[in-house]
Amino acid sequence: MKYLKQFAIIIFISFLGEICHALIPLPVPASIYGLILMLAALCTHLLPLRSVREAGKFLLDIMPVMFIPAAVGLLESWGVLKPMLIPLLVIVPVTTILVMAVSGRVTQRVIRSEKRKDS
């Protein structure tokens, strides 16, 4: 029952993200609105972390399985992707490395600022 309640909370916040997407005229996906709402709720302690912790861990554990439909979709679209193969082979590694570098730097800064607060 605990998992069902936690999933219901996550789905409800995702639904609120869908509502925000419908009401706010910005080119932002509904899932991003949902993530921002979840972050805000967790940071303000409006939603305690324990209310979604186990369901969140489960979703993280099964995340690789969630990429299978996307991979199958890419295989189905091979005819469309084939002419763009060279640009894709350049863009994907470059952007991946860029995202990893920026994420690492941001994480390091957050860790350093947390250590400063504790000192």
PDB file of C-alpha atoms in Angstrom:
ATOM      1  CA  MET A   1       0.000   0.000   0.000  1.00  0.00           C
ATOM      2  CA  LYS A   2       2.930   2.314   0.754  1.00  0.00           C
ATOM      3  CA  TYR A   3       4.247   2.005  -2.812  1.00  0.00           C
ATOM      4  CA  LEU A   4       0.819   2.676  -4.266  1.00  0.00           C
ATOM      5  CA  LYS A   5       0.514   5.900  -2.247  1.00  0.00           C
ATOM      6  CA  GLN A   6       4.006   7.029  -3.268  1.00  0.00           C
ATOM      7  CA  PHE A   7       3.350   6.325  -6.947  1.00  0.00           C
ATOM      8  CA  ALA A   8       0.040   8.192  -6.675  1.00  0.00           C
ATOM      9  CA  ILE A   9       1.886  11.241  -5.317  1.00  0.00           C
ATOM     10  CA  ILE A  10       4.421  11.113  -8.167  1.00  0.00           C
ATOM     11  CA  ILE A  11       1.681  10.691 -10.777  1.00  0.00           C
ATOM     12  CA  PHE A  12      -0.326  13.545  -9.236  1.00  0.00           C
ATOM     13  CA  ILE A  13       2.668  15.886  -9.466  1.00  0.00           C
ATOM     14  CA  SER A  14       3.218  14.755 -13.062  1.00  0.00           C
ATOM     15  CA  PHE A  15      -0.442  15.569 -13.728  1.00  0.00           C
ATOM     16  CA  LEU A  16       0.083  19.041 -12.270  1.00  0.00           C
ATOM     17  CA  GLY A  17       2.986  19.387 -14.722  1.00  0.00           C
ATOM     18  CA  GLU A  18       0.584  18.533 -17.555  1.00  0.00           C
ATOM     19  CA  ILE A  19      -1.795  21.230 -16.327  1.00  0.00           C
ATOM     20  CA  CYS A  20       1.054  23.767 -16.174  1.00  0.00           C
ATOM     21  CA  HIS A  21       2.032  22.816 -19.728  1.00  0.00           C
ATOM     22  CA  ALA A  22      -1.529  23.441 -20.912  1.00  0.00           C
ATOM     23  CA  LEU A  23      -1.821  26.784 -19.110  1.00  0.00           C
ATOM     24  CA  ILE A  24       1.641  28.294 -19.581  1.00  0.00           C
ATOM     25  CA  PRO A  25       2.432  29.253 -23.193  1.00  0.00           C
ATOM     26  CA  LEU A  26       6.110  28.283 -23.126  1.00  0.00           C
ATOM     27  CA  PRO A  27       7.814  25.568 -25.189  1.00  0.00           C
ATOM     28  CA  VAL A  28       8.614  23.537 -22.072  1.00  0.00           C
ATOM     29  CA  PRO A  29       7.627  19.853 -21.881  1.00  0.00           C
ATOM     30  CA  ALA A  30       5.085  18.889 -19.245  1.00  0.00           C
ATOM     31  CA  SER A  31       7.575  16.479 -17.681  1.00  0.00           C
ATOM     32  CA  ILE A  32       9.932  19.377 -16.952  1.00  0.00           C
ATOM     33  CA  TYR A  33       7.137  21.271 -15.217  1.00  0.00           C
ATOM     34  CA  GLY A  34       6.466  18.147 -13.176  1.00  0.00           C
ATOM     35  CA  LEU A  35      10.126  17.819 -12.212  1.00  0.00           C
ATOM     36  CA  ILE A  36      10.265  21.470 -11.187  1.00  0.00           C
ATOM     37  CA  LEU A  37       7.117  21.081  -9.097  1.00  0.00           C
ATOM     38  CA  MET A  38       8.522  17.945  -7.443  1.00  0.00           C
ATOM     39  CA  LEU A  39      11.818  19.720  -6.710  1.00  0.00           C
ATOM     40  CA  ALA A  40      10.012  22.724  -5.265  1.00  0.00           C
ATOM     41  CA  ALA A  41       7.784  20.524  -3.105  1.00  0.00           C
ATOM     42  CA  LEU A  42      10.777  18.567  -1.792  1.00  0.00           C
ATOM     43  CA  CYS A  43      12.981  21.632  -1.208  1.00  0.00           C
ATOM     44  CA  THR A  44      10.258  23.494   0.670  1.00  0.00           C
ATOM     45  CA  HIS A  45       9.422  20.369   2.685  1.00  0.00           C
ATOM     46  CA  LEU A  46       5.838  20.684   1.472  1.00  0.00           C
ATOM     47  CA  LEU A  47       6.368  17.056   0.456  1.00  0.00           C
ATOM     48  CA  PRO A  48       8.666  15.087   2.765  1.00  0.00           C
ATOM     49  CA  LEU A  49      11.225  12.927   0.981  1.00  0.00           C
ATOM     50  CA  ARG A  50      10.024   9.851   2.864  1.00  0.00           C
ATOM     51  CA  SER A  51       6.681  10.268   1.048  1.00  0.00           C
ATOM     52  CA  VAL A  52       8.237   9.280  -2.294  1.00  0.00           C
ATOM     53  CA  ARG A  53      11.617   7.718  -1.433  1.00  0.00           C
ATOM     54  CA  GLU A  54      10.895   4.020  -2.065  1.00  0.00           C
ATOM     55  CA  ALA A  55       8.910   4.611  -5.261  1.00  0.00           C
ATOM     56  CA  GLY A  56      11.672   6.921  -6.516  1.00  0.00           C
ATOM     57  CA  LYS A  57      14.320   4.288  -5.815  1.00  0.00           C
ATOM     58  CA  PHE A  58      12.246   1.708  -7.672  1.00  0.00           C
ATOM     59  CA  LEU A  59      11.891   4.008 -10.679  1.00  0.00           C
ATOM     60  CA  LEU A  60      15.649   4.620 -10.691  1.00  0.00           C
ATOM     61  CA  ASP A  61      16.288   0.872 -10.526  1.00  0.00           C
ATOM     62  CA  ILE A  62      14.133   0.174 -13.584  1.00  0.00           C
ATOM     63  CA  MET A  63      15.242   3.235 -15.556  1.00  0.00           C
ATOM     64  CA  PRO A  64      17.353   1.259 -18.077  1.00  0.00           C
ATOM     65  CA  VAL A  65      14.267  -0.760 -19.030  1.00  0.00           C
ATOM     66  CA  MET A  66      12.481   2.481 -19.881  1.00  0.00           C
ATOM     67  CA  PHE A  67      14.978   3.174 -22.679  1.00  0.00           C
ATOM     68  CA  ILE A  68      14.066   0.008 -24.607  1.00  0.00           C
ATOM     69  CA  PRO A  69      10.987   1.501 -26.354  1.00  0.00           C
ATOM     70  CA  ALA A  70      13.024   4.542 -27.412  1.00  0.00           C
ATOM     71  CA  ALA A  71      15.764   2.309 -28.838  1.00  0.00           C
ATOM     72  CA  VAL A  72      13.193   0.268 -30.762  1.00  0.00           C
ATOM     73  CA  GLY A  73      11.723   3.503 -32.088  1.00  0.00           C
ATOM     74  CA  LEU A  74      15.166   4.530 -33.358  1.00  0.00           C
ATOM     75  CA  LEU A  75      15.562   1.198 -35.116  1.00  0.00           C
ATOM     76  CA  GLU A  76      12.161   1.627 -36.729  1.00  0.00           C
ATOM     77  CA  SER A  77      13.200   5.110 -37.959  1.00  0.00           C
ATOM     78  CA  TRP A  78      16.478   3.956 -39.518  1.00  0.00           C
ATOM     79  CA  GLY A  79      15.403   5.118 -42.991  1.00  0.00           C
ATOM     80  CA  VAL A  80      14.951   8.679 -41.730  1.00  0.00           C
ATOM     81  CA  LEU A  81      18.119   8.629 -39.596  1.00  0.00           C
ATOM     82  CA  LYS A  82      20.459   7.167 -42.226  1.00  0.00           C
ATOM     83  CA  PRO A  83      20.997  10.444 -44.164  1.00  0.00           C
ATOM     84  CA  MET A  84      21.821  12.218 -40.884  1.00  0.00           C
ATOM     85  CA  LEU A  85      24.218   9.558 -39.607  1.00  0.00           C
ATOM     86  CA  ILE A  86      27.479  11.563 -39.828  1.00  0.00           C
ATOM     87  CA  PRO A  87      26.120  14.684 -38.073  1.00  0.00           C
ATOM     88  CA  LEU A  88      24.551  12.475 -35.405  1.00  0.00           C
ATOM     89  CA  LEU A  89      27.811  10.605 -34.829  1.00  0.00           C
ATOM     90  CA  VAL A  90      29.523  13.956 -34.202  1.00  0.00           C
ATOM     91  CA  ILE A  91      26.790  15.738 -32.241  1.00  0.00           C
ATOM     92  CA  VAL A  92      25.890  12.930 -29.829  1.00  0.00           C
ATOM     93  CA  PRO A  93      29.382  12.364 -28.353  1.00  0.00           C
ATOM     94  CA  VAL A  94      30.143  16.101 -28.182  1.00  0.00           C
ATOM     95  CA  THR A  95      26.905  16.954 -26.403  1.00  0.00           C
ATOM     96  CA  THR A  96      27.231  13.921 -24.116  1.00  0.00           C
ATOM     97  CA  ILE A  97      30.698  15.017 -23.007  1.00  0.00           C
ATOM     98  CA  LEU A  98      29.486  18.596 -22.586  1.00  0.00           C
ATOM     99  CA  VAL A  99      26.539  17.531 -20.425  1.00  0.00           C
ATOM    100  CA  MET A 100      28.781  15.270 -18.327  1.00  0.00           C
ATOM    101  CA  ALA A 101      31.294  18.079 -17.790  1.00  0.00           C
ATOM    102  CA  VAL A 102      28.677  20.666 -16.832  1.00  0.00           C
ATOM    103  CA  SER A 103      26.873  18.193 -14.556  1.00  0.00           C
ATOM    104  CA  GLY A 104      30.149  17.295 -12.865  1.00  0.00           C
ATOM    105  CA  ARG A 105      31.064  20.941 -12.287  1.00  0.00           C
ATOM    106  CA  VAL A 106      27.633  21.766 -10.896  1.00  0.00           C
ATOM    107  CA  THR A 107      27.762  18.723  -8.609  1.00  0.00           C
ATOM    108  CA  GLN A 108      31.213  19.707  -7.356  1.00  0.00           C
ATOM    109  CA  ARG A 109      30.002  23.237  -6.573  1.00  0.00           C
ATOM    110  CA  VAL A 110      26.960  21.936  -4.727  1.00  0.00           C
ATOM    111  CA  ILE A 111      29.117  19.558  -2.675  1.00  0.00           C
ATOM    112  CA  ARG A 112      31.579  22.355  -1.854  1.00  0.00           C
ATOM    113  CA  SER A 113      28.793  24.732  -0.838  1.00  0.00           C
ATOM    114  CA  GLU A 114      27.268  22.030   1.388  1.00  0.00           C
ATOM    115  CA  LYS A 115      30.650  21.484   3.053  1.00  0.00           C
ATOM    116  CA  ARG A 116      30.975  25.241   3.662  1.00  0.00           C
ATOM    117  CA  LYS A 117      27.524  25.337   5.271  1.00  0.00           C
ATOM    118  CA  ASP A 118      28.458  22.459   7.583  1.00  0.00           C
ATOM    119  CA  SER A 119      31.719  24.129   8.642  1.00  0.00           C
TER     120      SER A 119
END
